[in-house]
XYZ file of C-alpha atoms in Angstrom:
769
model
C 91.851 5.218 -61.606
C 95.021 6.596 -62.935
C 95.700 8.432 -59.657
C 95.637 5.098 -57.891
C 98.790 3.999 -59.767
C 100.713 6.834 -57.980
C 99.932 5.522 -54.511
C 102.922 5.629 -52.243
C 104.690 2.214 -52.291
C 107.044 0.875 -49.657
C 110.616 1.436 -50.706
C 113.492 -0.596 -49.243
C 117.118 0.360 -49.210
C 119.721 -2.379 -49.234
C 123.378 -2.287 -48.654
C 125.461 -3.913 -51.359
C 125.743 -6.994 -49.185
C 121.938 -7.064 -48.794
C 122.314 -7.394 -45.063
C 120.290 -4.521 -43.706
C 116.895 -3.251 -44.935
C 114.923 -0.216 -43.832
C 111.871 1.524 -45.069
C 112.582 4.691 -47.118
C 110.432 7.767 -47.873
C 110.431 9.259 -51.340
C 111.954 12.476 -49.942
C 115.072 10.440 -48.839
C 115.937 8.916 -52.239
C 118.604 11.455 -53.123
C 120.175 11.536 -49.632
C 123.615 9.905 -50.128
C 125.784 9.439 -47.072
C 129.519 9.968 -47.524
C 129.285 10.963 -51.144
C 131.627 13.639 -52.586
C 129.659 16.807 -53.459
C 131.533 17.453 -56.725
C 131.227 13.940 -58.196
C 128.448 12.154 -60.090
C 126.042 10.385 -57.785
C 124.601 7.141 -59.140
C 121.281 5.890 -57.567
C 119.706 2.644 -58.649
C 116.061 1.774 -58.155
C 115.513 -2.022 -58.570
C 112.221 -3.836 -58.866
C 110.684 -6.599 -60.813
C 108.785 -5.692 -63.962
C 105.476 -4.101 -63.101
C 106.458 -3.081 -59.556
C 106.004 0.677 -60.288
C 109.541 1.883 -61.078
C 108.218 4.053 -63.932
C 105.374 5.409 -61.826
C 107.845 6.226 -59.072
C 110.123 8.253 -61.369
C 107.136 10.034 -62.917
C 105.999 10.913 -59.360
C 109.472 12.243 -58.615
C 109.232 14.427 -61.672
C 105.744 15.640 -60.693
C 106.923 16.318 -57.054
C 109.898 18.295 -58.483
C 107.486 20.460 -60.665
C 105.607 21.163 -57.479
C 108.615 22.502 -55.620
C 110.104 19.401 -54.001
C 113.734 18.262 -54.624
C 114.723 21.945 -54.954
C 118.421 21.035 -55.136
C 117.822 20.321 -58.843
C 117.086 23.154 -61.325
C 116.777 20.650 -64.233
C 115.209 17.218 -64.314
C 115.438 15.160 -67.486
C 113.475 11.802 -67.750
C 114.157 9.273 -70.434
C 112.383 5.999 -71.278
C 115.225 3.630 -72.325
C 112.882 1.613 -74.553
C 112.537 4.752 -76.761
C 116.083 5.945 -76.819
C 117.905 2.654 -77.208
C 117.064 1.887 -80.903
C 120.473 0.882 -82.385
C 120.333 3.197 -85.349
C 119.873 6.350 -83.249
C 122.805 8.660 -82.269
C 122.763 11.559 -79.826
C 124.952 14.312 -78.432
C 124.272 15.311 -74.801
C 122.782 18.595 -76.042
C 120.613 16.785 -78.549
C 119.378 14.346 -75.911
C 118.582 16.914 -73.298
C 117.309 19.899 -75.276
C 115.810 18.251 -78.426
C 114.634 14.745 -77.416
C 113.350 15.582 -73.963
C 112.178 19.127 -74.245
C 113.025 21.879 -76.799
C 113.300 25.401 -75.349
C 111.616 28.073 -77.469
C 114.778 30.189 -77.342
C 118.232 30.267 -75.658
C 119.169 26.703 -76.164
C 122.882 27.477 -76.344
C 122.870 29.541 -73.110
C 120.735 26.931 -71.206
C 123.136 24.135 -72.265
C 126.253 26.131 -71.200
C 124.550 26.820 -67.800
C 123.876 23.018 -67.437
C 127.532 22.248 -68.186
C 128.780 24.805 -65.630
C 126.221 23.609 -62.959
C 126.065 19.812 -63.117
C 125.104 19.472 -59.457
C 121.740 21.096 -60.264
C 120.903 18.472 -62.919
C 119.062 15.145 -62.342
C 119.102 12.693 -65.181
C 116.541 9.773 -65.023
C 117.046 6.723 -67.240
C 113.913 4.534 -66.770
C 114.050 0.851 -67.762
C 117.791 0.443 -67.979
C 117.301 -3.142 -69.152
C 116.113 -1.579 -72.381
C 119.753 -0.967 -73.279
C 120.382 -4.496 -74.599
C 123.888 -5.957 -74.032
C 124.588 -3.342 -71.489
C 126.840 -5.757 -69.564
C 129.404 -4.733 -72.182
C 128.817 -1.058 -71.848
C 131.373 0.606 -74.148
C 133.856 3.233 -73.031
C 133.000 6.715 -74.090
C 135.660 7.634 -76.731
C 134.218 10.905 -77.975
C 136.773 13.750 -77.978
C 134.012 16.301 -77.143
C 131.608 14.066 -75.339
C 129.105 16.841 -74.557
C 128.822 17.719 -78.265
C 129.876 14.743 -80.414
C 127.234 12.284 -81.688
C 127.381 8.772 -80.273
C 125.076 5.827 -79.398
C 123.014 6.048 -76.240
C 125.040 3.274 -74.550
C 128.287 5.205 -75.188
C 126.717 8.433 -73.961
C 125.376 6.812 -70.782
C 128.827 5.242 -70.282
C 130.401 8.658 -70.340
C 127.911 9.861 -67.729
C 128.678 6.938 -65.415
C 132.435 7.218 -65.956
C 132.166 10.880 -64.984
C 133.603 12.017 -68.358
C 130.285 13.796 -69.164
C 128.605 16.246 -66.810
C 130.599 15.189 -63.787
C 128.769 16.159 -60.652
C 125.212 15.472 -61.833
C 122.838 12.958 -60.252
C 121.910 9.802 -62.220
C 118.818 7.834 -61.329
C 118.606 4.489 -63.081
C 115.763 1.936 -62.847
C 116.200 -1.698 -63.651
C 115.168 -5.230 -62.844
C 117.071 -7.037 -60.013
C 118.390 -9.730 -62.335
C 120.162 -7.148 -64.540
C 123.125 -7.019 -62.096
C 123.804 -3.310 -62.283
C 127.106 -3.551 -60.396
C 128.946 -5.359 -63.250
C 129.460 -2.102 -65.066
C 128.801 0.748 -62.587
C 132.093 1.138 -60.703
C 130.424 2.843 -57.735
C 126.674 2.797 -57.009
C 126.074 5.373 -54.261
C 122.630 4.040 -53.284
C 120.465 1.044 -54.117
C 116.735 1.095 -53.622
C 114.328 -1.808 -54.175
C 110.567 -1.499 -54.720
C 108.947 -4.530 -53.048
C 105.357 -4.094 -54.185
C 102.056 -4.037 -52.339
C 101.420 -5.691 -48.954
C 98.016 -7.494 -48.585
C 96.571 -4.313 -47.000
C 97.814 -2.114 -49.848
C 96.349 -4.554 -52.378
C 92.966 -4.189 -50.736
C 93.368 -0.397 -50.698
C 94.169 -0.305 -54.398
C 91.208 -2.553 -55.357
C 88.816 -0.498 -53.151
C 90.099 2.783 -54.763
C 89.820 1.304 -58.310
C 86.175 0.441 -57.777
C 85.330 3.528 -55.615
C 81.883 4.883 -56.498
C 80.858 1.876 -58.609
C 77.737 -0.132 -57.547
C 79.656 -3.319 -57.239
C 82.618 -1.936 -55.244
C 82.148 -4.330 -52.236
C 81.604 -7.383 -54.513
C 84.746 -6.643 -56.500
C 87.117 -6.960 -53.454
C 85.306 -10.135 -52.417
C 85.421 -11.584 -55.925
C 89.247 -10.976 -56.206
C 90.073 -12.182 -52.701
C 88.145 -15.447 -53.327
C 90.524 -16.184 -56.152
C 93.668 -16.471 -53.948
C 96.084 -17.035 -56.815
C 95.034 -13.858 -58.614
C 94.975 -11.895 -55.338
C 98.567 -13.046 -54.679
C 99.578 -11.640 -58.105
C 98.046 -8.244 -57.017
C 101.236 -7.576 -54.985
C 102.494 -6.398 -58.406
C 100.772 -3.027 -59.165
C 100.589 -3.741 -62.936
C 99.039 -7.171 -62.278
C 96.635 -5.631 -59.833
C 95.469 -3.248 -62.543
C 94.873 -6.108 -64.930
C 92.926 -8.099 -62.438
C 90.792 -5.089 -61.525
C 90.060 -4.409 -65.196
C 88.955 -8.003 -65.760
C 86.938 -8.061 -62.549
C 85.081 -4.920 -63.779
C 84.212 -6.738 -67.012
C 83.199 -9.931 -65.183
C 80.905 -8.054 -62.728
C 79.324 -6.016 -65.571
C 78.467 -9.220 -67.401
C 76.991 -10.686 -64.242
C 79.477 -13.559 -63.915
C 80.366 -14.775 -60.376
C 83.909 -16.030 -60.793
C 87.384 -15.015 -62.219
C 89.629 -17.111 -64.352
C 91.890 -19.407 -62.216
C 95.283 -18.764 -63.907
C 97.318 -15.920 -65.430
C 97.011 -17.397 -68.899
C 93.228 -17.441 -68.776
C 93.208 -13.884 -67.283
C 95.167 -12.502 -70.245
C 93.305 -14.657 -72.768
C 90.026 -13.147 -71.492
C 91.672 -9.648 -71.327
C 92.689 -9.762 -74.969
C 89.383 -11.320 -75.941
C 87.473 -8.539 -74.108
C 89.498 -5.896 -75.968
C 88.737 -7.329 -79.386
C 85.527 -9.419 -79.446
C 82.895 -6.751 -78.316
C 83.594 -4.522 -81.313
C 84.305 -7.101 -84.086
C 81.987 -8.582 -86.681
C 82.375 -11.764 -88.677
C 84.107 -9.787 -91.345
C 86.652 -8.223 -89.011
C 87.194 -11.408 -86.996
C 89.450 -12.914 -89.548
C 91.401 -9.718 -89.945
C 91.840 -9.320 -86.230
C 93.110 -12.930 -85.951
C 95.703 -12.327 -88.651
C 96.742 -8.960 -87.164
C 97.005 -10.565 -83.685
C 99.284 -13.286 -85.159
C 101.461 -10.665 -86.755
C 101.653 -8.660 -83.547
C 102.550 -11.773 -81.645
C 105.404 -12.445 -84.004
C 106.643 -8.834 -83.539
C 106.432 -9.275 -79.739
C 108.529 -12.405 -79.899
C 111.235 -11.101 -82.216
C 111.592 -7.825 -80.375
C 111.716 -9.679 -77.105
C 114.572 -11.850 -78.352
C 116.522 -8.670 -78.920
C 115.456 -7.433 -75.417
C 113.432 -4.651 -76.994
C 109.829 -3.528 -76.749
C 109.923 -0.553 -79.159
C 110.363 -0.006 -82.872
C 110.080 2.663 -85.506
C 106.474 2.858 -86.680
C 107.487 2.661 -90.347
C 109.000 -0.753 -89.611
C 105.611 -2.331 -88.873
C 104.570 -4.692 -91.644
C 101.323 -2.991 -92.543
C 98.995 -0.042 -91.818
C 96.326 -2.563 -90.678
C 98.576 -4.091 -88.028
C 99.583 -0.655 -86.815
C 96.047 0.489 -86.501
C 94.985 -2.711 -84.880
C 97.705 -2.420 -82.274
C 97.010 1.210 -81.449
C 93.206 0.816 -81.502
C 93.117 -1.978 -78.944
C 95.905 -0.530 -76.686
C 98.608 -3.120 -77.417
C 100.948 -0.369 -78.694
C 101.554 3.154 -77.504
C 102.997 5.764 -79.905
C 105.815 8.157 -79.278
C 107.737 10.762 -81.292
C 111.434 10.928 -82.025
C 113.059 14.382 -82.071
C 113.627 15.948 -85.461
C 117.295 15.726 -86.504
C 117.039 19.350 -87.835
C 114.437 22.048 -88.227
C 113.681 20.937 -91.710
C 113.771 17.198 -90.993
C 110.602 15.101 -90.971
C 109.199 14.024 -87.549
C 109.582 10.318 -86.894
C 107.351 8.123 -84.829
C 107.877 4.951 -82.860
C 105.621 2.360 -81.194
C 106.196 0.484 -77.962
C 104.250 -2.334 -76.352
C 101.968 -0.834 -73.752
C 103.002 -3.278 -71.079
C 105.585 -5.969 -70.588
C 102.951 -8.546 -69.631
C 101.139 -7.985 -72.905
C 104.397 -8.467 -74.855
C 105.059 -11.615 -72.852
C 101.610 -13.063 -73.556
C 101.792 -12.228 -77.262
C 105.302 -13.745 -77.448
C 104.007 -17.013 -75.931
C 101.063 -16.861 -78.370
C 103.498 -16.628 -81.245
C 105.326 -19.765 -80.075
C 102.027 -21.477 -79.832
C 100.751 -20.537 -83.236
C 103.842 -20.257 -85.437
C 104.137 -23.061 -87.896
C 107.842 -22.605 -88.377
C 108.460 -23.427 -84.708
C 108.266 -27.168 -84.522
C 106.994 -29.002 -81.510
C 110.365 -30.582 -80.743
C 112.144 -27.220 -80.559
C 109.502 -25.699 -78.307
C 111.018 -26.785 -75.003
C 114.221 -24.707 -75.584
C 112.162 -21.634 -74.855
C 111.360 -22.676 -71.321
C 113.562 -21.298 -68.594
C 114.702 -24.461 -66.859
C 117.211 -26.189 -69.108
C 120.549 -27.440 -67.915
C 122.643 -24.818 -66.049
C 125.017 -24.438 -69.068
C 122.316 -23.096 -71.260
C 121.357 -19.440 -70.887
C 117.573 -19.138 -70.412
C 115.531 -16.770 -72.537
C 115.322 -14.193 -69.774
C 113.945 -11.230 -71.623
C 110.734 -12.213 -69.924
C 109.833 -14.293 -66.880
C 106.245 -14.945 -67.990
C 106.621 -16.377 -71.546
C 107.191 -20.001 -70.295
C 104.179 -19.794 -67.977
C 101.911 -18.348 -70.681
C 103.208 -20.903 -73.231
C 102.442 -23.828 -70.864
C 99.036 -22.413 -70.100
C 98.144 -21.858 -73.714
C 99.206 -25.325 -74.787
C 96.613 -26.791 -72.374
C 93.880 -24.371 -73.425
C 93.612 -25.256 -77.137
C 89.970 -26.256 -76.790
C 89.085 -23.183 -74.824
C 86.346 -21.072 -76.527
C 88.367 -17.813 -75.877
C 91.476 -19.242 -77.440
C 89.587 -20.484 -80.480
C 88.139 -17.002 -80.938
C 91.647 -15.580 -81.190
C 93.162 -18.198 -83.499
C 92.305 -19.853 -86.811
C 95.210 -22.251 -86.603
C 95.031 -26.035 -86.851
C 94.283 -27.628 -83.478
C 96.257 -30.857 -84.458
C 99.523 -28.844 -84.557
C 98.746 -27.463 -81.090
C 98.012 -31.005 -79.775
C 101.476 -32.144 -80.933
C 103.070 -29.235 -79.111
C 101.099 -30.108 -75.954
C 102.262 -33.680 -76.056
C 105.866 -32.575 -76.535
C 105.555 -30.339 -73.498
C 103.972 -33.167 -71.473
C 106.819 -35.540 -72.324
C 109.383 -32.904 -71.467
C 107.855 -32.198 -68.002
C 107.664 -35.979 -67.303
C 111.432 -36.463 -68.259
C 112.675 -33.523 -66.194
C 114.894 -34.497 -63.218
C 113.043 -32.236 -60.787
C 115.370 -32.798 -57.870
C 118.354 -31.507 -59.878
C 116.834 -28.080 -60.535
C 118.108 -25.090 -58.563
C 115.429 -23.385 -56.492
C 114.786 -20.590 -58.989
C 114.172 -23.032 -61.796
C 112.088 -25.329 -59.668
C 109.808 -22.354 -58.849
C 109.561 -21.581 -62.582
C 108.727 -25.184 -63.333
C 105.972 -25.203 -60.689
C 104.492 -21.986 -62.063
C 104.425 -23.501 -65.579
C 102.675 -26.589 -64.329
C 100.227 -24.563 -62.223
C 99.218 -22.647 -65.412
C 98.389 -25.925 -67.156
C 95.912 -26.821 -64.367
C 96.544 -30.467 -65.378
C 95.777 -32.626 -62.424
C 98.115 -35.289 -63.764
C 101.064 -32.897 -64.010
C 100.336 -31.301 -60.619
C 100.254 -34.682 -58.944
C 103.323 -35.872 -60.855
C 105.476 -33.015 -59.633
C 104.031 -33.148 -56.100
C 105.116 -36.754 -55.761
C 108.605 -36.102 -57.067
C 109.659 -33.157 -54.936
C 112.504 -33.913 -52.583
C 111.592 -33.631 -48.865
C 114.362 -31.088 -47.984
C 113.716 -27.950 -50.033
C 115.933 -24.893 -49.594
C 114.887 -21.412 -50.838
C 117.749 -19.706 -48.944
C 118.369 -16.298 -50.542
C 115.732 -16.877 -53.171
C 112.930 -14.235 -53.173
C 109.535 -15.826 -52.613
C 106.859 -13.465 -53.867
C 103.163 -14.048 -52.856
C 102.439 -16.007 -56.120
C 105.449 -18.329 -55.520
C 104.103 -19.090 -52.056
C 100.618 -19.776 -53.381
C 101.966 -22.201 -56.018
C 104.188 -23.968 -53.456
C 101.240 -24.216 -51.018
C 99.090 -25.693 -53.758
C 101.690 -28.289 -54.672
C 102.541 -29.327 -51.075
C 98.841 -29.881 -50.339
C 98.825 -32.492 -53.068
C 101.717 -34.434 -51.787
C 101.796 -37.189 -49.208
C 105.407 -36.450 -48.234
C 106.635 -34.446 -45.248
C 108.684 -31.391 -46.141
C 111.546 -29.552 -44.483
C 111.723 -25.894 -45.736
C 114.564 -23.371 -45.553
C 112.943 -19.882 -46.067
C 115.808 -17.735 -44.749
C 116.523 -14.475 -46.643
C 113.549 -15.226 -48.999
C 111.646 -12.018 -48.255
C 108.521 -14.154 -47.694
C 105.673 -12.057 -46.281
C 103.902 -12.880 -43.017
C 100.763 -14.389 -44.658
C 102.954 -16.567 -46.844
C 104.890 -17.811 -43.845
C 101.680 -18.681 -42.029
C 100.300 -20.496 -44.970
C 103.355 -22.696 -45.489
C 104.180 -23.352 -41.847
C 100.493 -24.172 -41.179
C 100.557 -27.102 -43.611
C 100.420 -30.442 -41.793
C 102.977 -32.016 -44.033
C 105.506 -29.254 -43.471
C 107.393 -30.982 -40.665
C 110.020 -28.381 -40.035
C 111.156 -25.037 -41.328
C 113.929 -22.466 -41.089
C 113.168 -18.743 -41.493
C 114.766 -15.484 -40.447
C 114.544 -15.014 -36.633
C 112.805 -11.672 -36.879
C 110.152 -13.118 -39.231
C 109.636 -16.125 -36.969
C 109.191 -13.983 -33.803
C 106.756 -11.746 -35.710
C 104.801 -14.903 -36.692
C 104.630 -16.014 -33.038
C 103.618 -12.594 -31.777
C 100.994 -12.333 -34.523
C 99.585 -15.812 -33.670
C 99.410 -14.813 -30.011
C 97.587 -11.598 -30.735
C 95.025 -13.288 -32.959
C 94.749 -16.152 -30.444
C 95.646 -18.663 -33.064
C 97.179 -20.998 -30.569
C 97.179 -23.997 -32.872
C 99.426 -22.161 -35.372
C 101.545 -20.861 -32.468
C 102.069 -24.344 -31.148
C 102.725 -25.841 -34.593
C 105.119 -23.060 -35.660
C 107.200 -23.288 -32.444
C 107.419 -27.062 -32.649
C 108.440 -27.000 -36.371
C 110.936 -24.112 -36.187
C 114.609 -25.130 -36.593
C 117.509 -22.983 -35.511
C 120.444 -25.392 -35.563
C 123.070 -24.591 -36.751
C 122.899 -20.799 -36.361
C 125.485 -18.341 -37.664
C 125.309 -14.738 -36.374
C 126.782 -12.264 -38.855
C 125.299 -8.981 -37.772
C 124.202 -7.215 -34.601
C 120.625 -7.723 -35.736
C 121.198 -11.491 -35.646
C 122.287 -11.227 -32.013
C 119.344 -8.996 -31.273
C 116.895 -11.396 -32.891
C 118.389 -14.346 -30.970
C 117.882 -12.354 -27.779
C 114.284 -11.707 -28.703
C 113.820 -15.418 -29.335
C 115.063 -16.223 -25.805
C 112.888 -13.417 -24.307
C 109.725 -14.613 -26.073
C 110.180 -18.078 -24.585
C 109.384 -16.558 -21.198
C 106.321 -14.743 -22.499
C 104.985 -17.872 -24.196
C 104.760 -19.927 -21.068
C 101.154 -18.901 -20.485
C 100.183 -19.390 -24.188
C 101.728 -22.736 -25.052
C 101.817 -25.604 -22.554
C 103.001 -29.137 -22.975
C 100.693 -32.148 -22.969
C 100.893 -32.577 -19.205
C 99.763 -29.030 -18.634
C 103.097 -28.027 -17.043
C 103.480 -24.241 -16.841
C 107.052 -24.236 -18.214
C 107.750 -24.417 -21.899
C 110.892 -24.682 -23.906
C 110.883 -23.688 -27.538
C 112.327 -26.803 -29.234
C 114.629 -24.629 -31.530
C 116.268 -23.131 -28.415
C 116.399 -26.403 -26.567
C 117.920 -28.181 -29.537
C 120.505 -25.643 -30.757
C 123.834 -27.486 -30.909
C 126.080 -25.364 -33.040
C 126.454 -21.625 -32.838
C 128.907 -19.646 -35.035
C 129.773 -16.045 -34.299
C 131.121 -13.911 -37.210
C 130.469 -10.254 -36.641
C 133.954 -9.063 -37.514
C 136.226 -6.576 -35.729
C 133.908 -3.547 -35.684
C 130.999 -5.096 -33.766
C 132.674 -8.267 -32.555
C 133.151 -7.434 -28.846
C 129.894 -5.511 -28.480
C 127.910 -8.323 -30.155
C 129.715 -11.086 -28.224
C 129.030 -9.444 -24.832
C 125.328 -9.424 -25.737
C 125.488 -13.036 -26.853
C 127.082 -14.225 -23.614
C 124.125 -12.886 -21.734
C 121.816 -15.502 -23.366
C 124.152 -18.477 -23.876
C 122.760 -20.258 -20.757
C 119.339 -20.424 -22.504
C 120.721 -23.084 -24.905
C 121.003 -26.273 -22.834
C 122.130 -28.449 -25.737
C 124.818 -26.196 -27.101
C 127.787 -28.406 -28.110
C 129.776 -26.246 -30.499
C 130.589 -22.585 -30.043
C 132.771 -21.287 -32.888
C 134.252 -17.752 -32.782
C 136.809 -18.296 -35.617
C 135.816 -16.015 -38.541
C 137.715 -14.938 -41.548
C 137.159 -11.258 -40.617
C 138.434 -11.994 -37.016
C 135.913 -11.041 -34.302
C 138.610 -9.749 -31.914
C 136.678 -10.336 -28.712
C 139.927 -9.833 -26.816
C 140.461 -10.351 -23.082
C 137.213 -8.592 -22.170
C 135.232 -11.045 -24.260
C 137.182 -14.024 -22.905
C 136.569 -12.880 -19.288
C 132.838 -12.478 -19.961
C 132.592 -15.948 -21.573
C 134.445 -17.624 -18.713
C 131.825 -16.385 -16.236
C 129.139 -18.435 -17.941
C 131.152 -21.604 -18.424
C 129.337 -23.379 -15.485
C 126.025 -23.046 -17.439
C 127.404 -24.623 -20.673
C 127.151 -28.162 -19.511
C 126.853 -29.717 -23.000
C 129.635 -27.736 -24.672
C 132.076 -30.131 -26.472
C 133.862 -27.783 -28.884
C 135.023 -24.246 -28.112
C 136.886 -22.393 -30.967
C 138.312 -19.082 -29.792
C 140.903 -18.857 -32.628
C 141.997 -15.453 -33.971
C 140.420 -13.299 -31.277
C 143.357 -11.222 -29.936
C 143.340 -12.977 -26.569
C 146.407 -12.288 -24.431
C 147.780 -13.825 -21.163
C 145.179 -11.847 -19.249
C 142.271 -13.491 -21.075
C 144.012 -16.854 -21.032
C 144.237 -16.612 -17.243
C 140.485 -15.927 -16.916
C 139.618 -18.739 -19.217
C 141.971 -21.252 -17.522
C 140.355 -20.553 -14.101
C 136.906 -21.499 -15.418
C 137.718 -24.224 -17.980
C 137.441 -27.177 -15.611
C 133.709 -26.246 -15.146
C 133.112 -27.193 -18.855
C 132.506 -30.847 -17.988
C 131.795 -32.018 -21.552
C 134.563 -30.081 -23.392
C 136.507 -32.242 -25.866
C 138.149 -29.659 -28.169
C 139.592 -26.256 -27.327
C 141.200 -24.066 -29.977
C 143.129 -20.893 -29.072
C 144.901 -20.785 -32.456
C 146.478 -17.486 -33.617
C 145.997 -15.358 -30.486
C 148.627 -13.450 -28.455
C 149.149 -15.859 -25.571
C 152.656 -15.975 -24.060
C 154.344 -18.165 -21.477
C 152.269 -16.885 -18.574
C 149.065 -17.794 -20.367
C 150.543 -21.200 -21.293
C 151.479 -21.811 -17.640
C 147.892 -21.156 -16.458
C 146.461 -23.430 -19.161
C 149.026 -26.144 -18.100
C 147.826 -25.950 -14.538
C 144.243 -26.804 -15.349
C 144.761 -29.485 -17.998
C 144.689 -32.353 -15.520
C 141.346 -31.120 -14.126
C 139.759 -31.243 -17.633
C 138.768 -34.877 -17.731
C 136.827 -34.724 -20.964
C 139.355 -32.751 -23.059
C 140.809 -34.575 -26.051
C 142.371 -31.828 -28.266
C 144.061 -28.549 -27.331
C 145.221 -26.193 -30.137
C 147.588 -23.250 -29.144
C 149.354 -22.822 -32.507
C 150.515 -19.397 -33.705
C 150.663 -17.684 -30.368
C 153.752 -16.163 -28.608
C 154.638 -19.146 -26.506
C 158.387 -19.837 -26.136
C 160.223 -23.005 -25.190
C 159.456 -22.290 -21.462
C 155.688 -22.335 -21.944
C 155.953 -25.288 -24.287
C 157.847 -27.240 -21.579
C 155.217 -26.461 -18.988
C 152.388 -27.680 -21.343
C 154.347 -30.856 -22.027
C 154.912 -31.553 -18.369
C 151.177 -31.141 -17.743
C 150.362 -33.387 -20.671
C 152.172 -36.262 -18.903
C 149.479 -36.116 -16.259
C 146.658 -36.147 -18.786
C 146.233 -39.543 -20.438
C 142.802 -38.526 -21.780
C 144.269 -35.891 -24.132
C 144.943 -37.222 -27.601
C 146.508 -34.254 -29.371
C 148.259 -31.007 -28.342
C 148.952 -28.715 -31.344
C 151.414 -26.033 -30.271
C 153.758 -24.987 -33.109
C 154.678 -21.398 -32.456
C 157.255 -19.282 -34.345
C 158.772 -18.364 -31.007
C 159.526 -21.909 -29.976
C 162.922 -23.094 -31.269
C 162.461 -25.955 -33.703
C 164.921 -28.197 -31.843
C 162.979 -27.685 -28.538
C 159.668 -28.623 -30.171
C 161.151 -31.656 -31.854
C 162.615 -32.831 -28.537
C 159.259 -32.363 -26.761
C 157.494 -34.312 -29.551
C 159.950 -37.159 -28.955
C 159.000 -37.115 -25.260
C 155.314 -37.292 -26.096
C 153.965 -38.295 -29.568
C 150.667 -36.570 -28.846
C 152.338 -33.224 -29.582
C 151.818 -32.054 -33.154
C 154.315 -29.848 -34.946
């Protein structure tokens, strides 16, 4: 079973802007493009808790020991939970050659070799979030940083600042919300572990139960509980669910608990109950309450480890180790004659979360009225208790399980006190202004309410959700999608969803889009095209029809070449779908509503890809019959130039609905202006034309002036900040006299003498200066 944990996971690399993503093999992790050979390389592996970051770095160490990553002669791996205790100080030599591994001989020579060959050294710091308050990472002030004693934060600061062992490779793992970039001046590479796909979940479960008589039943049992199966995208959760399923099948039961809270309640109960007697039951309840208090108070300090001699009693220590709540580890001896010290760390972040929530539930010193401050959806000004994402969910679940037999077996506390806390939570949920919550906190609230399994609360929140819900840029993991799906099904409202940049998986997209009361949705173009192709392959024509009719594209902003490519794919798929989706009359032609109804298109690729991307965009512009607003004005300046202007002018006759054309800041000269002017009269609906801040001179102005009378629909022309002189300005003014339909001509140019422009304005008040 342990070998299953090391299954190859999908890795994703992200640029700092998060724009492009690509699959990454483990062998490519240390390949850094454009890095300086002699400088320290900083590589960050991001992933939610339980995604397998620690397993990944352990696998890297194992691969290295088997001959891979041969560029490194030394690999040092540190668990930040164990080295971040505030009272501990280290020198680099102490950390590497005492804490990690102690050579039998030659320590001095080995350390000197390391200092002289930093490029051959890989330092792995696993669980960087364990370094509490690391957003204020101190500067390394040691005079001899390699040899002086200092705290681990200061030592790591020296490594990142390249004061210590400059030229080595640093591999840091952390959770996404820890915002590594605040203090790392240059991250050379960022990698994100995204967890198991549905197929990988099935593979893990099958491998876990391989060889057992109920192997087939186990996968069926877990998949039937959709909520728990969705949580199996997280490897650590998958392991817990498999463990519990094993127990359930051995006992002959036919169903799994329906929430995370009941899963972990049963998990803890299965650990303790089978081996306890009436005599030990009370002791176990007391030890569990003490352990829960330790979990909470360590968590408040963003810690999960402590020195073993700080535990309140021998009984608690033995209880925690016996049932697997704690794992022991040893500190290095400060000297040959010093006594060896031991520490204990919670075996898993989920266990610490569950025990922390149990403490809030049981603790008499935490009054019912103060309980709500520990939830993670207060007003935006308050900082949530973010050492753990799961405490609020477990707390809500436990408060609604006070009569549960499993819960009673773990606690000897007064039920009345728990009832008060439950009522307080109920009032809090009812008073919450749900529509004022940001998407992240709304999701957290929905998860908490789902854990209660209270029909009243589930219905309450379903009726109060606003119809337009945006999850733009908010990661929607499979459990998030399941909870949303469950809440939407309870509501009588129709919903409009924005799922762009949410990393929603294909099954999640199908589930949400397939709901009858999801009236419209936005999602990334590539995901939407994949959804349609998948529906076509599986011959799910009902979902294909529904998803095409519900998909919304307007307004669309293209920022990358991939956006243009995806838009082209969308247009291309319309042709292929003619045979699959037909309108009610049986007509063989079919227009995807999103394409038909696109009214505003913004283009912002910037100067590097601007022209190339625009030429590709022009090829498909005719496919958008309702396009009213084409905007090429971007802060980074697209620079389509004369070639882009010429290409665009050739498709003007097809843009019959275009009302606003913004070509500002695109390096268009007289050559491009001439091409545009020739074709502009064919834009029969054009009302506003902006050529602001280009390089148009008098010849371009003359060509524009010639066609103005033929542009019957034009109301506003902006030619500010070009290179037009008084001659061109006069020609435009003369033409304006023949154009009563035009309401405003904006033509201040630094090359037009002020007196000339003022005189022209006196001639025609429609000219703006």
